[in-house]
Every structure is written in C-alpha cells, then in structure tokens.
Short mmCIF file of C-alpha atoms (C1' of nucleotides) in Angstrom, two decimals:
data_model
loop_
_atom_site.label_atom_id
_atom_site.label_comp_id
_atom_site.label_asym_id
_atom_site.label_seq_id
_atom_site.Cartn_x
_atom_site.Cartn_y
_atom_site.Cartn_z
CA UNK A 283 93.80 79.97 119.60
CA UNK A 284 94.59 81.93 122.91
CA UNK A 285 91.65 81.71 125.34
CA UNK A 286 90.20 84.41 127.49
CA UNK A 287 87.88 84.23 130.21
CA UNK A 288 84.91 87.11 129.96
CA UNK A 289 81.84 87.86 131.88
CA UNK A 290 78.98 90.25 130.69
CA UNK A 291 80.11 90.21 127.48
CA UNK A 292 78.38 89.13 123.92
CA UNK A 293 80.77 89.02 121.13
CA UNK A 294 77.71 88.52 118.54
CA UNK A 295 76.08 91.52 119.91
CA UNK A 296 78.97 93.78 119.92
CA UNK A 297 80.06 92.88 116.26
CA UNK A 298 76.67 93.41 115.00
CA UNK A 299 76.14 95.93 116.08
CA UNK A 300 77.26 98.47 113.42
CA UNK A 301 79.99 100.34 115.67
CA UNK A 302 82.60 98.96 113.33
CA UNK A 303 82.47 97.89 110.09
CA UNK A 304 85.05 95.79 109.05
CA UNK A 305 83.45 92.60 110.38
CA UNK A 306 83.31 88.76 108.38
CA UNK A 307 81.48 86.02 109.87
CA UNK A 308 82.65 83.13 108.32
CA UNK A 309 82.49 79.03 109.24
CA UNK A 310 81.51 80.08 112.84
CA UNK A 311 83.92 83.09 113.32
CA UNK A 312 84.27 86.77 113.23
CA UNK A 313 87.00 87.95 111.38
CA UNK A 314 87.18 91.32 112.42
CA UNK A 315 89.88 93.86 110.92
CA UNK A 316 91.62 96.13 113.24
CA UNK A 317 94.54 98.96 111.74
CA UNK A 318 96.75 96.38 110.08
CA UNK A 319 95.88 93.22 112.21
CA UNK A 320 93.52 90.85 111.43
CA UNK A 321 91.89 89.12 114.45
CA UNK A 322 89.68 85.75 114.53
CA UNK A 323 87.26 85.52 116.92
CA UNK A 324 84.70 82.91 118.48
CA UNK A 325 82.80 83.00 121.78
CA UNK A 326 81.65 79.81 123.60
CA UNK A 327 79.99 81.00 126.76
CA UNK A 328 82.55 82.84 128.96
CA UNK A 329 85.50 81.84 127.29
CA UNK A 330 86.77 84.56 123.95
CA UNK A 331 89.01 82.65 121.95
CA UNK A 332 90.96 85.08 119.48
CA UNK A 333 93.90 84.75 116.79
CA UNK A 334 95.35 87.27 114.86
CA UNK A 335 98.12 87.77 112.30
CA UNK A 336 100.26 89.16 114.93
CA UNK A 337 101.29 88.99 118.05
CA UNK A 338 98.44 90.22 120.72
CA UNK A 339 97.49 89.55 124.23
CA UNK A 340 94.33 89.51 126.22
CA UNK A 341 95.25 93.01 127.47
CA UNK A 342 94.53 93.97 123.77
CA UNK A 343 91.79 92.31 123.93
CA UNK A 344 90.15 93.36 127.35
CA UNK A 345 90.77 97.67 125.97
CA UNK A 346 89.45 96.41 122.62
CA UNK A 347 86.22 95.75 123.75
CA UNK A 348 85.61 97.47 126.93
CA UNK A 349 86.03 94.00 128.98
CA UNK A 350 87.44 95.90 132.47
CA UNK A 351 84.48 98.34 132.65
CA UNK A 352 81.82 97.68 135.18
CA UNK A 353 78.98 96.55 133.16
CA UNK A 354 76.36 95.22 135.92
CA UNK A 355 76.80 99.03 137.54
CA UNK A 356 76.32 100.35 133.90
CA UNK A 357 73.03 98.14 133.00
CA UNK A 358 71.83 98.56 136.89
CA UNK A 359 71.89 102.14 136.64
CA UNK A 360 70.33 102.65 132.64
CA UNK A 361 68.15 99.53 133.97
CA UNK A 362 66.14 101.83 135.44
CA UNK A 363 64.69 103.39 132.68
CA UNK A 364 61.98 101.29 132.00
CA UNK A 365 62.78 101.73 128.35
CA UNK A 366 66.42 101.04 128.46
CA UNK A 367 65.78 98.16 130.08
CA UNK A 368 63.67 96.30 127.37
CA UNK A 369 66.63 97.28 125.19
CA UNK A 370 69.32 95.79 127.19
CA UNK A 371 67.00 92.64 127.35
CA UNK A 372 67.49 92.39 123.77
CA UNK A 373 71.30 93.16 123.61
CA UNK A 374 72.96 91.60 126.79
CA UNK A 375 76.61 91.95 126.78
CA UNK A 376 77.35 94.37 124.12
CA UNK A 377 80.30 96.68 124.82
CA UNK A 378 81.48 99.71 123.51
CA UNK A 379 84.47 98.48 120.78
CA UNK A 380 86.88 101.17 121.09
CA UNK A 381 88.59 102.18 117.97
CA UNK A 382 91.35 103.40 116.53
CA UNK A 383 90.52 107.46 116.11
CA UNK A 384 91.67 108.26 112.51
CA UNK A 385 89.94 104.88 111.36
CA UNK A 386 86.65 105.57 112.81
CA UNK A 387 86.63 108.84 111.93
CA UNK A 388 86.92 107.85 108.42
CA UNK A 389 84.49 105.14 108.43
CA UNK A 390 81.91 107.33 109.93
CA UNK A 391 82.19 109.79 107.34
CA UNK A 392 81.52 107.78 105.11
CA UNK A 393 78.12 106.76 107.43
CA UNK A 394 76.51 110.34 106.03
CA UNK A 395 73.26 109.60 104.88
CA UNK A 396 74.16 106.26 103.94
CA UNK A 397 73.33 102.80 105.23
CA UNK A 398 75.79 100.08 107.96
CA UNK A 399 75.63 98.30 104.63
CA UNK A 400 77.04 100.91 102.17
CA UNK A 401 79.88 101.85 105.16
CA UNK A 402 81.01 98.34 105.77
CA UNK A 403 81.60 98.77 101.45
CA UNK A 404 82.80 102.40 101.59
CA UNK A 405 85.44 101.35 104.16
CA UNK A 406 86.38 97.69 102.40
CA UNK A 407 86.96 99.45 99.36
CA UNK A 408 88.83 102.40 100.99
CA UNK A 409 91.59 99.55 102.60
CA UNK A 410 91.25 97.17 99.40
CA UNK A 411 92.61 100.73 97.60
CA UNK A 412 95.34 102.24 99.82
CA UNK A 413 96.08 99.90 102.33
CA UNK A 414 98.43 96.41 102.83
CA UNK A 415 97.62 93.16 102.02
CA UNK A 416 97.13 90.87 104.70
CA UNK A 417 97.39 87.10 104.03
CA UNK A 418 95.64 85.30 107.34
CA UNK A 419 94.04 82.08 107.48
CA UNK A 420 93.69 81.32 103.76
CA UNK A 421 91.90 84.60 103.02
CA UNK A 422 92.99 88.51 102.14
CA UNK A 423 92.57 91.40 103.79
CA UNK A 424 93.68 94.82 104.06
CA UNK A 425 95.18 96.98 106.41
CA UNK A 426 93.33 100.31 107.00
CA UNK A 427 95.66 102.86 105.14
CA UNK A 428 97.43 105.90 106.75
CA UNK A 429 96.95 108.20 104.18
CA UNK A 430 94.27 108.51 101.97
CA UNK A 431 94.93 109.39 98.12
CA UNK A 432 93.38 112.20 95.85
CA UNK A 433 90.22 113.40 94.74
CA UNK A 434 89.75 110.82 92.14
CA UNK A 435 91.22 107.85 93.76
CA UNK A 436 88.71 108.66 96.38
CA UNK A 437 85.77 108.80 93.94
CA UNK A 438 86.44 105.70 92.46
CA UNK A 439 85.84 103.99 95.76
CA UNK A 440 82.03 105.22 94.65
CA UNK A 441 82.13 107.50 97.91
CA UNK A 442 79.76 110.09 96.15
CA UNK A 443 79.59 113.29 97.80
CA UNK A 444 81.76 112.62 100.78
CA UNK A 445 84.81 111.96 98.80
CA UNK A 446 85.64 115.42 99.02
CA UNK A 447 84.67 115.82 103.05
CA UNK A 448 87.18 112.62 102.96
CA UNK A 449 89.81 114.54 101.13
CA UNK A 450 89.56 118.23 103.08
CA UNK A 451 89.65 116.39 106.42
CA UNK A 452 92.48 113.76 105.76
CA UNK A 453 94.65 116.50 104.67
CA UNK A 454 93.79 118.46 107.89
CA UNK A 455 94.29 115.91 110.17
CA UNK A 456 96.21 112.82 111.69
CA UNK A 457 95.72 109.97 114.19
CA UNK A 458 98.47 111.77 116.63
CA UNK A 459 96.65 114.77 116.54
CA UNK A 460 92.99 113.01 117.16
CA UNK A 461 94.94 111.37 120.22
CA UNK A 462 95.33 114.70 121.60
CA UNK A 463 91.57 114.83 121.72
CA UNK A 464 91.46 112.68 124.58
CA UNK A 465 92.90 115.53 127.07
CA UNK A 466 90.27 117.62 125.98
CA UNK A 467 87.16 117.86 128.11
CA UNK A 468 84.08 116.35 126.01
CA UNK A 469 82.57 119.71 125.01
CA UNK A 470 85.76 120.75 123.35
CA UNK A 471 86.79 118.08 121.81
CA UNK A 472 83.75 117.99 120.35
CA UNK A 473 84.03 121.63 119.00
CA UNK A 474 87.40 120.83 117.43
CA UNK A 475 85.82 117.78 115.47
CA UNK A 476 83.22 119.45 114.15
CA UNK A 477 85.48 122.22 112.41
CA UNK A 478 86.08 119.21 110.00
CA UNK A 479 84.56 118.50 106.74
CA UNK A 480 81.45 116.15 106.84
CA UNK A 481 81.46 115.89 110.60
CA UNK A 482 78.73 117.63 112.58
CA UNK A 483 77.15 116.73 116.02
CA UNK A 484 76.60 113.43 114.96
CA UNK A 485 79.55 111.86 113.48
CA UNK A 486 81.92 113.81 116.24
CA UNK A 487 79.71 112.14 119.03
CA UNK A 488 80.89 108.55 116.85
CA UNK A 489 84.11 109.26 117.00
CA UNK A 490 84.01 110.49 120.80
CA UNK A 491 82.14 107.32 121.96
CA UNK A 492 83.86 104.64 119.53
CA UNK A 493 87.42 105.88 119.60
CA UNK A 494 88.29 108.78 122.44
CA UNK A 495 86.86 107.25 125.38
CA UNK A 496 83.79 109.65 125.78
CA UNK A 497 81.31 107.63 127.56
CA UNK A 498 79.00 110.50 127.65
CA UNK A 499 78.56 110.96 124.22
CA UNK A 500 75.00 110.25 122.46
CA UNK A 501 75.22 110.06 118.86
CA UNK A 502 71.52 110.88 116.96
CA UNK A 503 71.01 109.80 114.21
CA UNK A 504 67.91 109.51 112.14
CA UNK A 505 66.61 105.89 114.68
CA UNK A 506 68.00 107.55 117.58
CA UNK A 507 65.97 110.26 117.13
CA UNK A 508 62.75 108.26 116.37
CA UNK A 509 63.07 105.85 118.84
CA UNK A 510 63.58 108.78 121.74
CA UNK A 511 60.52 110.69 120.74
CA UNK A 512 58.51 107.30 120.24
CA UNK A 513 59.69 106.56 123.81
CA UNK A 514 59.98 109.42 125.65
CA UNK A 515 58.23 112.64 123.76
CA UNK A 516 55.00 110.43 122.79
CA UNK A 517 55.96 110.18 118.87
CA UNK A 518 55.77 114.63 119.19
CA UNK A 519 58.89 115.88 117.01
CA UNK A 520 62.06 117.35 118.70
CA UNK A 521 64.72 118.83 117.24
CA UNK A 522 68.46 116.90 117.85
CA UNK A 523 69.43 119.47 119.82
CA UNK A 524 66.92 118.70 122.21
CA UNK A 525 67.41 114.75 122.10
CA UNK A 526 71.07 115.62 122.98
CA UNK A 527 70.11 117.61 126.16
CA UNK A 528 67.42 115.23 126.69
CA UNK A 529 69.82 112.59 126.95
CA UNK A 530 72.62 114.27 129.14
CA UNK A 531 69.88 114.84 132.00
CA UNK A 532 68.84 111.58 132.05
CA UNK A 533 71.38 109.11 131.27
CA UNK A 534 74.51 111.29 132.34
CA UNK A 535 78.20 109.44 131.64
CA UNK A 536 76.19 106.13 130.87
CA UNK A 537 74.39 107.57 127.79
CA UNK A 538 76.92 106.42 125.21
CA UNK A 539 75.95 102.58 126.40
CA UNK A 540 71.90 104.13 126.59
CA UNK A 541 72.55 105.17 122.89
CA UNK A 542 74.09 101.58 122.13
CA UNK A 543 71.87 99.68 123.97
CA UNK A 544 68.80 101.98 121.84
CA UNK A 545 70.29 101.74 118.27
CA UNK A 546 71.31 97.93 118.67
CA UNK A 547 68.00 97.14 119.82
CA UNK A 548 66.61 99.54 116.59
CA UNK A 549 64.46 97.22 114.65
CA UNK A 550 62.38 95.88 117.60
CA UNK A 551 61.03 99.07 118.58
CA UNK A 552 60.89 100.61 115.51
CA UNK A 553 58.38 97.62 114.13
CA UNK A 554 56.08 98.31 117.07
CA UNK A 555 55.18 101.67 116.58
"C1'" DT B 183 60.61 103.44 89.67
"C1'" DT B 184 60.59 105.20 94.05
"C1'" DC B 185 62.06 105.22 98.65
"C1'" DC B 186 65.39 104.98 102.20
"C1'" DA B 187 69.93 104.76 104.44
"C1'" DG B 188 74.10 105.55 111.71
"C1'" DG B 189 74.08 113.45 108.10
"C1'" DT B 190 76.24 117.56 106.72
"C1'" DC B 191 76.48 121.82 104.20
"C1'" DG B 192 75.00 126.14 102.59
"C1'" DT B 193 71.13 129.10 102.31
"C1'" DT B 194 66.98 131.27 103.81
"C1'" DT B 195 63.51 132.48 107.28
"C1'" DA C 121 68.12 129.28 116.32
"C1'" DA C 122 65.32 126.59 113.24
"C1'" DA C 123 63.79 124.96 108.75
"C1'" DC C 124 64.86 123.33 104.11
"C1'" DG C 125 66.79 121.21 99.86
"C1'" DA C 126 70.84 119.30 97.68
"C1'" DC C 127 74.00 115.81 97.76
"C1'" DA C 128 76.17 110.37 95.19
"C1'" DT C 129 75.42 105.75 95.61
"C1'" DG C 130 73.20 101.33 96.03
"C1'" DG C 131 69.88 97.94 97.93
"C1'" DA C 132 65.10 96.65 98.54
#
DNA sequence: TTCCAGGTCGTTT
DNA sequence: AAACGACATGGA
C-alpha cells in the first residue's frame, strides 16, 4: 500500500458520514468504490494508506477528499459559532469527498425521502445491474454504470417512485454536460439542476457541494432543518427557504462544511432536544 | 402494524 | 409564495 502523509483529516469521519454511499468496512479497511476503481483505505494517525485496482496517485487522493483545502481557516472561522463548534468537536477532520457529478447525482436521487441506508442499497443494486465487475482483493464489485437502462430494469432495482425521475433525467443528461456546471456561477447552476426530474433545492445543493465544487452550498434536508431551528430559531418552524438564506448570511462560502459538520454530528443534537 | 427515512411533484389556497 | 398529500420501499 502507497502511503500518504495528511493533517486535519479523519478518514472514519468522512466515510461515515453519508456523503457517499458506496462505502465497506471490512477487517480494518474502507473499501470505498469510486466510477470504476475500487480503492482500499486505512488511516493510522497522519499517515492514509490507499490501494486500488488501478493505477492512482496521492494527487488523486489529496482532490478526492479535499486534503489541499485550508481546514484550520475553515473550522477557525465556523468555530465561531458557538454551535458549529460543538459539532466540529464531534467530527474533527471530516472533508468534503468530492464526487464524480453524474454518480452523485444519481445516488442522491435516489436519497428522496428515503434513508443513507436504503441509498447505499439503491446505488449497490444500480452498479450490481448495469455496471462492470470488478475483481479486487478477493471480493466483487461494480463499477458505477454510464448509462442507466429502462423503465423496468430500473424498477427492479426496487427504486419505487424515483425510478422514473431516474429514467427522465438520465436520458436528459450526461457527466460532460454536468461538468459544464462548474463555469456556472452557484445560483445558476443551481437553476439548471433543478429543471431535472426528482431534483429540487435539496438534492441540486448535493450535487453542488459533493461533486461541482460549490462550497457555498447548504443542502436541507429534513435534520438540517430541525437541527437549525432547534439551534438557532428556538425549536419555532421556518420554512427551507428561510434556513437557506439563514445560512448564506451567516456561514457565507464555509456553509457547505457548516452543513457537514451539522448533519454528521445529527444524532447528538437531535437526542438532546 | 405503524412510523420514519439526506424530498419532490402536482395541486390548491 | 406557502401549505398539503401522494409517492414505493424497507428497516426498526
């Protein structure tokens, strides 16, 4: 295994963190599924050792997970948000995993009123159906797939409703033109994803955090949305739109990482209502 | 059995 | 603009 030296960085945290969802811990290492590689991973204080079925380097690895951003300016500025602190406490050293577009925007349609459980199945069974098998370290995987197939392929992946968001959008776009995205300023980007079947404000903010580089994206979702009024709105209800704003004033180009530092750190603050 | 899960869509105020 | 119910599936 290649060995890579990393500071400010938890590979537990960022793998559990439901981003992505093609994640297997097994005998003491993440297998973690990228496109059509396959790459082993185990952290042992500052040092990232990695595999994979093909050729990578630690350039690959640093984009992968973020490792070149500044991550003590990032927590030093949320850090003062009382709030955001407590959460980073409990999450030290997760990064932003950025993704490959057309996969994540796949995966997180399937996330539609569903749970990081039924996505990580949605997706497995999505590659197990129309992608490549991989052979690595004993074990089988599978690619994720270009294309997507029909109606009833899709259904049979036991995608319920969204099988047929999953079908419109595929055949409306690709990963070149998601790519494009990235030129776009945040706002219109944004406009252009939600023109797609089964994304809204949510699921485009995903896919602009997670896969286009928008660091100022803040996903809400249904714990998002408790946690902020529980924090911040004293447990009063607010409409997303409102969390959104709420959001951009205070946490600015950092509240992608405010959003991740909230959701991963979910359960704690949920419990003490 | 009932409730909930990283929402979105179409319809109605 | 905001509120509301339907939507497929599966785990707890």
């Amino acid at each position: 295994m290649k060995a890579l030296n990393v500071r400010n960085f938890s590979l537990k945290h960022t793998l559990e963190s439901g981003q992505a969802f093609r994640i297997h811990p097994k005998d003491g290492y993440y297998y973690f599924t990228v496109g059509n590689k396959v790459l082993k991973l185990k952290q042992d204080g500052n040092e990232l050792y990695y595999d994979c079925n093909k050729g990578i380097n630690d350039v690959f690895i640093r984009n992968l997970f973020s490792l070149d951003e500044d991550y003590c300016s990032i927590t030093g500025t949320l850090g003062s948000d009382p709030f955001i602190a407590d959460a980073i406490k409990n999450t030290y050293g997760i990064r932003i995993i950025n993704q490959d577009p057309w996969e994540c925007l796949v995966s997180y349609i399937c996330s539609s009123n569903s749970s990081v459980m039924g996505v990580k199945r949605s997706v497995d069974r999505i590659s197990k159906m129309f992608g490549k098998r991989i052979l690595f370290d004993g074990m089988e995987f599978h690619s994720f797939p270009e294309r997507l197939g029909n109606m009833g392929e899709l259904k049979s992946c036991g995608l319920g409703f969204r099988a047929r968001h999953l079908s419109e959008t595929a055949s409306q776009v690709n990963r070149e033109k998601l790519i494009l995205l990235k030129q776009q300023p945040y706002a219109e980007a944004k406009s252009q994803l939600i023109k797609l079947k089964g994304v809204g404000p949510k699921i485009s903010d995903c896919i602009l955090l997670y896969s286009l580089g928008f660091r100022q994206a803040f996903p809400v979702d249904r714990w998002i949305k408790r946690i902020v009024q529980h924090a911040y709105f004293r447990g009063k209800s607010i409409p997303d739109s409102k969390i959104r704003e709420f959001a951009s004033s205070r946490f600015g180009d950092h509240a992608g990482y405010a959003q991740l530092f909230l959701y991963a750190a979910r359960k704690k603050f949920i419990t003490l209502q």
